[in-house]
Coordinates of C-alpha atoms and ligand atoms in Angstrom, one line a residue:
M28 CA 0.0 0.0 0.0
N29 CA 1.4 3.4 -1.0
Y30 CA 0.6 5.9 1.8
N31 CA 2.0 8.9 0.0
I32 CA -0.9 11.5 0.0
K33 CA 0.6 13.4 -3.0
D34 CA 0.4 10.2 -5.0
K35 CA -3.2 9.6 -3.9
I36 CA -4.2 13.1 -5.0
R37 CA -2.4 12.8 -8.4
N38 CA -4.1 9.4 -9.0
K39 CA -7.6 10.7 -8.2
L40 CA -7.0 13.7 -10.6
S41 CA -5.7 11.4 -13.3
N42 CA -8.8 9.2 -13.0
R43 CA -10.9 12.2 -13.5
E44 CA -8.8 13.2 -16.5
E45 CA -9.2 9.7 -18.1
Q46 CA -13.0 9.9 -17.6
S47 CA -13.1 13.5 -19.2
S48 CA -14.6 14.7 -15.9
L49 CA -11.8 16.8 -14.5
R50 CA -13.2 20.1 -13.2
S51 CA -11.2 23.3 -13.7
L52 CA -11.8 27.0 -13.2
S53 CA -12.3 29.3 -16.2
D54 CA -13.0 32.9 -16.7
N55 CA -15.5 33.3 -19.6
S56 CA -16.7 36.8 -18.8
N57 CA -16.0 37.9 -22.4
L58 CA -18.6 35.4 -23.8
I59 CA -22.4 35.7 -24.3
D60 CA -23.9 34.6 -21.0
F61 CA -26.0 31.4 -21.5
C62 CA -24.6 29.9 -18.3
S63 CA -25.0 32.0 -15.2
N64 CA -27.9 31.9 -12.8
D65 CA -28.3 35.6 -13.0
Y66 CA -31.7 35.1 -14.8
L67 CA -32.9 38.7 -14.5
G68 CA -29.6 40.4 -14.8
F69 CA -29.8 41.7 -11.2
A70 CA -26.1 41.0 -10.6
K71 CA -25.2 43.6 -13.2
T72 CA -27.8 46.2 -12.3
L73 CA -28.3 46.2 -8.6
P74 CA -27.3 49.6 -7.1
C75 CA -24.4 49.4 -4.7
K76 CA -25.3 51.2 -1.5
K77 CA -22.5 52.4 0.8
S78 CA -22.0 50.5 4.0
T79 CA -20.7 51.8 7.3
K80 CA -19.0 48.6 8.2
Q81 CA -16.8 46.3 6.0
G82 CA -17.5 43.1 7.8
A83 CA -20.1 41.7 10.3
T84 CA -17.2 41.1 12.8
G85 CA -18.6 37.9 14.2
S86 CA -21.3 35.3 14.3
R87 CA -24.9 36.5 14.5
L88 CA -24.9 35.1 18.1
I89 CA -21.8 37.2 19.1
S90 CA -21.2 40.5 17.4
G91 CA -22.6 39.9 13.9
N92 CA -26.3 40.7 14.5
S93 CA -28.0 44.0 13.7
S94 CA -31.4 45.6 13.4
Q95 CA -30.8 45.6 9.7
F96 CA -30.6 41.8 9.7
E97 CA -33.8 41.4 11.8
S98 CA -35.9 43.9 9.8
L99 CA -34.7 42.4 6.4
E100 CA -35.7 38.9 7.6
Q101 CA -39.1 40.3 8.5
K102 CA -39.5 42.0 5.2
I103 CA -38.5 38.9 3.2
A104 CA -40.8 36.7 5.3
K105 CA -43.7 39.1 4.6
F106 CA -42.9 39.1 0.8
H107 CA -43.1 35.3 0.8
N108 CA -46.1 35.2 3.1
A109 CA -44.2 33.3 5.8
E110 CA -44.4 33.7 9.6
S111 CA -40.7 34.0 10.0
G112 CA -37.3 33.7 8.4
I113 CA -33.6 33.4 9.2
I114 CA -30.8 34.4 6.9
F115 CA -27.8 32.1 6.2
N116 CA -24.6 33.0 4.4
S117 CA -25.5 30.9 1.4
G118 CA -28.0 28.3 0.1
Y119 CA -25.3 25.7 0.8
D120 CA -25.1 26.8 4.4
A121 CA -28.8 27.0 4.8
N122 CA -29.3 23.4 3.6
I123 CA -26.5 21.8 5.6
G124 CA -27.6 23.7 8.7
L125 CA -31.3 22.9 8.4
F126 CA -31.0 19.2 7.3
S127 CA -28.3 18.3 9.7
C128 CA -30.3 19.5 12.8
I129 CA -33.9 19.1 11.9
A130 CA -34.3 15.3 12.2
D131 CA -32.9 13.0 14.9
K132 CA -32.2 9.3 15.3
G133 CA -35.5 7.5 14.7
D134 CA -36.7 10.2 12.3
T135 CA -36.8 9.8 8.5
I136 CA -35.7 12.1 5.7
I137 CA -37.0 11.2 2.2
Y138 CA -35.6 13.1 -0.8
D139 CA -35.9 13.3 -4.5
Q140 CA -33.1 11.4 -6.2
Y141 CA -32.1 14.7 -8.1
I142 CA -31.9 16.8 -4.9
H143 CA -29.1 19.3 -4.7
A144 CA -25.7 18.3 -3.3
S145 CA -26.1 20.8 -0.4
I146 CA -29.2 18.9 0.8
R147 CA -27.4 15.5 0.4
D148 CA -24.6 16.8 2.5
G149 CA -27.0 18.1 5.2
I150 CA -28.6 14.7 5.3
R151 CA -25.2 13.0 5.6
L152 CA -24.6 15.1 8.7
S153 CA -27.9 14.1 10.3
N154 CA -28.6 11.1 12.5
A155 CA -31.9 10.4 10.8
R156 CA -32.6 7.5 8.4
S157 CA -32.8 8.6 4.8
F158 CA -34.3 7.2 1.6
S159 CA -34.4 8.7 -1.9
F160 CA -37.3 8.3 -4.3
E161 CA -37.4 8.3 -8.1
H162 CA -37.3 11.8 -9.5
N163 CA -40.8 13.5 -9.3
N164 CA -42.5 10.1 -9.0
I165 CA -45.4 10.3 -6.6
D166 CA -45.9 6.5 -6.3
G167 CA -42.2 6.1 -5.5
L168 CA -42.5 8.8 -2.8
E169 CA -45.6 7.1 -1.3
K170 CA -43.8 3.8 -1.1
K171 CA -41.0 5.4 0.9
L172 CA -43.5 7.3 3.1
Q173 CA -45.0 3.9 4.0
Q174 CA -41.5 2.7 5.3
A175 CA -40.9 5.9 7.3
S176 CA -40.8 6.2 11.0
G177 CA -40.5 9.0 13.6
H178 CA -40.9 12.6 12.3
I179 CA -40.9 12.5 8.5
L180 CA -39.3 15.2 6.4
V181 CA -39.5 15.3 2.5
A182 CA -36.9 17.2 0.6
I183 CA -37.7 18.5 -2.8
E184 CA -36.8 21.4 -5.1
S185 CA -39.2 23.8 -6.9
V186 CA -37.1 23.8 -10.1
Y187 CA -34.4 21.1 -10.3
S188 CA -31.0 22.6 -11.0
M189 CA -29.8 20.2 -13.6
D190 CA -33.0 19.3 -15.6
G191 CA -34.8 22.6 -15.0
D192 CA -38.2 20.8 -14.5
K193 CA -40.6 21.5 -11.7
A194 CA -41.7 19.4 -8.7
P195 CA -45.4 18.3 -8.9
L196 CA -46.0 20.2 -5.7
E197 CA -49.8 19.8 -5.5
K198 CA -49.5 16.0 -5.7
I199 CA -46.6 16.0 -3.3
V200 CA -48.5 18.1 -0.7
A201 CA -51.5 15.7 -1.0
V202 CA -49.5 12.5 -0.4
C203 CA -47.4 14.1 2.4
E204 CA -50.6 15.2 4.2
K205 CA -51.8 11.6 4.1
Y206 CA -48.6 10.5 6.0
K207 CA -48.2 13.6 8.1
A208 CA -44.9 14.3 6.5
N209 CA -43.3 17.7 6.5
I210 CA -42.1 19.2 3.2
I211 CA -38.9 21.2 2.9
L212 CA -38.9 23.0 -0.4
D213 CA -35.7 24.4 -1.9
E214 CA -36.9 27.4 -4.0
A215 CA -33.3 28.3 -5.2
H216 CA -34.1 28.3 -9.0
A217 CA -37.7 29.5 -8.6
T218 CA -36.9 32.7 -6.6
G219 CA -37.3 35.7 -8.9
V220 CA -38.5 33.4 -11.7
L221 CA -41.9 31.7 -10.8
G222 CA -45.1 33.4 -9.7
K223 CA -46.1 37.0 -9.6
K224 CA -43.0 39.1 -8.6
G225 CA -40.9 35.9 -8.6
V226 CA -42.3 34.7 -5.2
G227 CA -41.5 31.1 -6.0
L228 CA -43.4 27.9 -6.7
A229 CA -45.2 27.4 -3.4
Q230 CA -46.8 30.8 -3.4
S231 CA -47.6 30.7 -7.1
L232 CA -49.8 27.7 -6.2
N233 CA -51.1 29.2 -2.9
L234 CA -49.5 26.2 -1.1
E235 CA -47.1 28.1 1.1
S236 CA -49.0 27.3 4.3
K237 CA -48.6 23.6 3.5
I238 CA -44.8 23.7 3.4
F239 CA -42.8 23.2 6.6
A240 CA -39.8 25.1 5.5
R241 CA -38.9 27.0 2.3
I242 CA -35.3 27.9 1.3
H243 CA -34.9 31.0 -1.0
T244 CA -31.4 31.6 -2.2
F245 CA -30.1 35.0 -3.2
G246 CA -27.2 33.9 -5.4
K247 CA -29.3 33.1 -8.5
A248 CA -32.0 35.4 -9.9
M249 CA -31.5 37.8 -7.0
G250 CA -27.9 38.5 -8.2
C251 CA -26.3 38.6 -4.8
H252 CA -25.4 36.1 -2.1
G253 CA -27.0 34.4 0.9
A254 CA -30.3 32.5 1.6
I255 CA -33.2 32.6 3.9
V256 CA -35.1 29.7 5.5
L257 CA -38.7 30.5 5.9
G258 CA -41.1 28.8 8.4
S259 CA -42.6 29.3 11.8
K260 CA -41.2 31.4 14.6
D261 CA -40.2 28.3 16.4
L262 CA -38.3 27.0 13.4
R263 CA -36.4 30.2 13.4
A264 CA -35.5 29.9 17.1
Y265 CA -34.6 26.3 16.6
L266 CA -32.2 27.1 13.8
I267 CA -30.6 29.8 15.8
N268 CA -29.9 27.2 18.5
F269 CA -29.1 24.1 16.6
A270 CA -28.0 24.9 13.0
R271 CA -24.2 24.8 13.2
S272 CA -23.6 26.5 9.8
F273 CA -25.6 29.5 11.3
I274 CA -23.9 29.5 14.7
Y275 CA -20.2 28.9 13.9
T276 CA -19.6 31.3 11.1
T277 CA -19.1 35.1 10.6
A278 CA -22.4 36.7 9.5
L279 CA -23.0 38.3 6.2
S280 CA -21.7 41.9 5.9
E281 CA -23.8 45.1 5.6
H282 CA -22.8 45.1 1.9
N283 CA -24.5 41.8 1.4
L284 CA -27.6 42.8 3.3
N285 CA -27.9 46.0 1.3
A286 CA -27.7 44.0 -1.9
I287 CA -30.3 41.5 -0.8
Q288 CA -32.6 44.4 0.2
S289 CA -32.2 46.1 -3.2
A290 CA -32.9 42.8 -5.0
Y291 CA -36.2 42.4 -3.1
E292 CA -37.1 46.0 -3.8
K293 CA -36.4 45.4 -7.5
L294 CA -38.6 42.2 -7.4
N295 CA -41.6 44.3 -6.4
D296 CA -41.3 46.0 -9.7
A297 CA -40.1 43.2 -11.9
E298 CA -43.1 41.9 -13.7
E299 CA -41.9 43.1 -17.1
I300 CA -38.4 41.7 -16.7
I301 CA -39.8 38.3 -15.5
G302 CA -42.2 38.4 -18.5
Q303 CA -39.2 39.0 -20.8
L304 CA -37.4 36.0 -19.2
H305 CA -40.3 33.7 -19.9
D306 CA -40.7 35.1 -23.5
N307 CA -37.0 34.4 -24.1
I308 CA -37.4 30.8 -22.8
G309 CA -40.4 30.4 -25.2
L310 CA -38.4 31.9 -28.1
F311 CA -35.4 29.5 -27.4
Q312 CA -37.7 26.5 -27.5
S313 CA -39.7 27.6 -30.6
L314 CA -36.5 27.9 -32.6
L315 CA -35.3 24.4 -31.9
S316 CA -35.6 21.8 -34.8
K317 CA -37.6 18.6 -34.2
N318 CA -34.3 16.8 -33.8
L319 CA -33.1 19.1 -31.0
Q320 CA -36.5 19.1 -29.4
S321 CA -36.3 15.4 -29.1
K322 CA -33.0 15.8 -27.1
L323 CA -34.4 18.6 -25.0
I324 CA -35.1 17.8 -21.3
P325 CA -38.7 19.0 -20.8
S326 CA -38.5 22.3 -18.8
T327 CA -40.4 25.6 -18.8
S328 CA -37.7 27.2 -16.5
P329 CA -34.6 29.2 -17.6
I330 CA -32.6 25.9 -17.3
Q331 CA -32.7 24.2 -20.7
G332 CA -30.7 20.9 -21.1
I333 CA -29.9 19.3 -24.4
L334 CA -28.7 15.7 -24.1
V335 CA -25.2 15.0 -25.5
P336 CA -24.5 11.5 -24.0
G337 CA -20.9 10.8 -23.0
N338 CA -18.5 13.1 -21.1
K339 CA -16.2 13.5 -24.1
N340 CA -19.0 14.4 -26.5
A341 CA -20.6 16.9 -24.1
K342 CA -17.2 18.5 -23.3
K343 CA -16.4 18.8 -27.0
A344 CA -19.8 20.5 -27.6
E345 CA -18.9 23.0 -24.7
V346 CA -15.5 23.8 -26.2
E347 CA -16.9 24.3 -29.7
L348 CA -19.8 26.5 -28.5
Q349 CA -17.4 28.6 -26.4
A350 CA -15.2 29.1 -29.5
K351 CA -18.3 30.6 -31.1
G352 CA -18.5 33.2 -28.3
L353 CA -21.3 31.4 -26.3
D354 CA -20.8 30.7 -22.6
I355 CA -22.5 27.3 -22.4
R356 CA -21.3 24.6 -20.1
A357 CA -21.4 20.8 -20.3
I358 CA -22.9 18.9 -17.4
L359 CA -20.9 15.7 -17.0
H360 CA -21.0 12.4 -15.2
P361 CA -20.8 12.1 -12.1
T362 CA -22.9 15.3 -11.7
V363 CA -25.6 13.5 -13.8
Q364 CA -26.1 9.9 -14.5
K365 CA -24.1 8.1 -17.2
G366 CA -25.8 8.6 -20.6
A367 CA -27.6 11.8 -19.3
E368 CA -24.6 14.1 -20.0
R369 CA -25.7 17.3 -21.6
I370 CA -25.1 20.9 -22.4
R371 CA -27.0 23.2 -20.1
I372 CA -28.3 26.5 -21.5
C373 CA -29.4 29.2 -19.0
I374 CA -31.8 31.7 -20.6
H375 CA -31.9 35.2 -19.2
S376 CA -34.2 38.2 -19.5
F377 CA -31.3 40.2 -21.0
N378 CA -30.4 37.8 -23.8
T379 CA -31.3 39.5 -27.0
K380 CA -33.4 37.7 -29.7
E381 CA -30.3 37.8 -32.0
E382 CA -28.2 36.1 -29.2
I383 CA -30.8 33.4 -28.8
K384 CA -31.1 32.8 -32.5
M385 CA -27.3 32.5 -32.8
C386 CA -27.2 30.2 -29.8
V387 CA -29.8 27.8 -31.4
E388 CA -28.1 27.9 -34.8
C389 CA -24.7 27.0 -33.3
I390 CA -26.2 24.1 -31.3
E391 CA -28.1 22.9 -34.4
K392 CA -24.8 22.7 -36.4
L393 CA -23.1 20.8 -33.7
I394 CA -25.6 18.2 -32.6
I395 CA -26.8 15.8 -35.2
Ligands
PLP403 C1 -31.2 23.8 -5.7 C2 -30.1 24.5 -5.0 N1 -30.0 24.7 -3.7 C3 -29.0 25.3 -3.1 C4 -28.0 25.8 -3.8 C5 -26.9 26.5 -3.1 O1 -27.1 27.8 -3.1 P1 -25.9 28.9 -2.9 O2 -25.2 29.0 -4.2 O3 -26.5 30.1 -2.4 O4 -24.9 28.3 -1.9 C6 -27.9 25.7 -5.2 C7 -26.8 26.3 -6.0 O5 -26.2 25.6 -6.7 C8 -29.0 25.0 -5.8 O6 -29.0 24.9 -7.1

């Protein structure tokens, strides 16, 4: 056995290289954006308010709290028709904090097989039993609910980040009510995108009162950083006491809070821009040939995936599209299942008709 850690690291990287799945960092800021989660262009247009303090100086429980934090949480909770909310430093932090502490030994967490890595990591840190169910499959969920014990939590996303499809929330609410299961809904890709003023999936269906906890993240359509967990006042108090990613970290800075506040102010007035986003999604789909439509993963969200099976093929498509000036990324195995590798096109409100036409033309030429 070779116990040299440097060799181990090199070998693992070499394996990834061989499988064409090596991740690396790139700066494509000169390309046309069909890649970012800045669906409404807020990251480019939010006003930068001056802050009096550079950093929060400590955890919320020590020196990092402020009246600005508390009033922002109340405003956001009101916007989303929730009793209460607590801000975390990111969606990742919110999910690991919430899932790691919400269920104990003897409880059960059931999650959609396509759930985000941050929720999986939170579940791994929890002492509860956990089961996955087939993506968006209600019968599959019900079978797992029948096997559950203790307090039951069901983790789903409004819009799935790799396929861009929506959860069948009405059906999930109905089956969860039958088994007294509590739904935790990650609204990351629905915030700013679904419902009037971008309130998210639960509110667009008037189902917010049926959801135990909702996570809205600010790093996607809101164009900034951070996340809020919405729920009851008791849930807020519980997370302040038990969510380790809330307790043991420096709080967001005043800059961040100003940006989040500006983003929510903008949402109040964003009907036109959200309409433009959905028009652009419709335009993109209407321009696709029958052949490409057959490879398109069904989605009405800004996330549009076109299947290009095989890591090598998907990576090649990415390189060629970037050479044409389009920032489009391949999604490779192991992020998605083998055979479901794809290019993922993120549509924005600010993409012009010409850019969308060019994007489709380039993909048509590449994918036969
Ligand atoms: C569904 C979902 N939840 C949570 C996160 C994490 O959010 P953040 O980027 O704010 O950490 C992401 C981001 O990739 C996501 O797609």
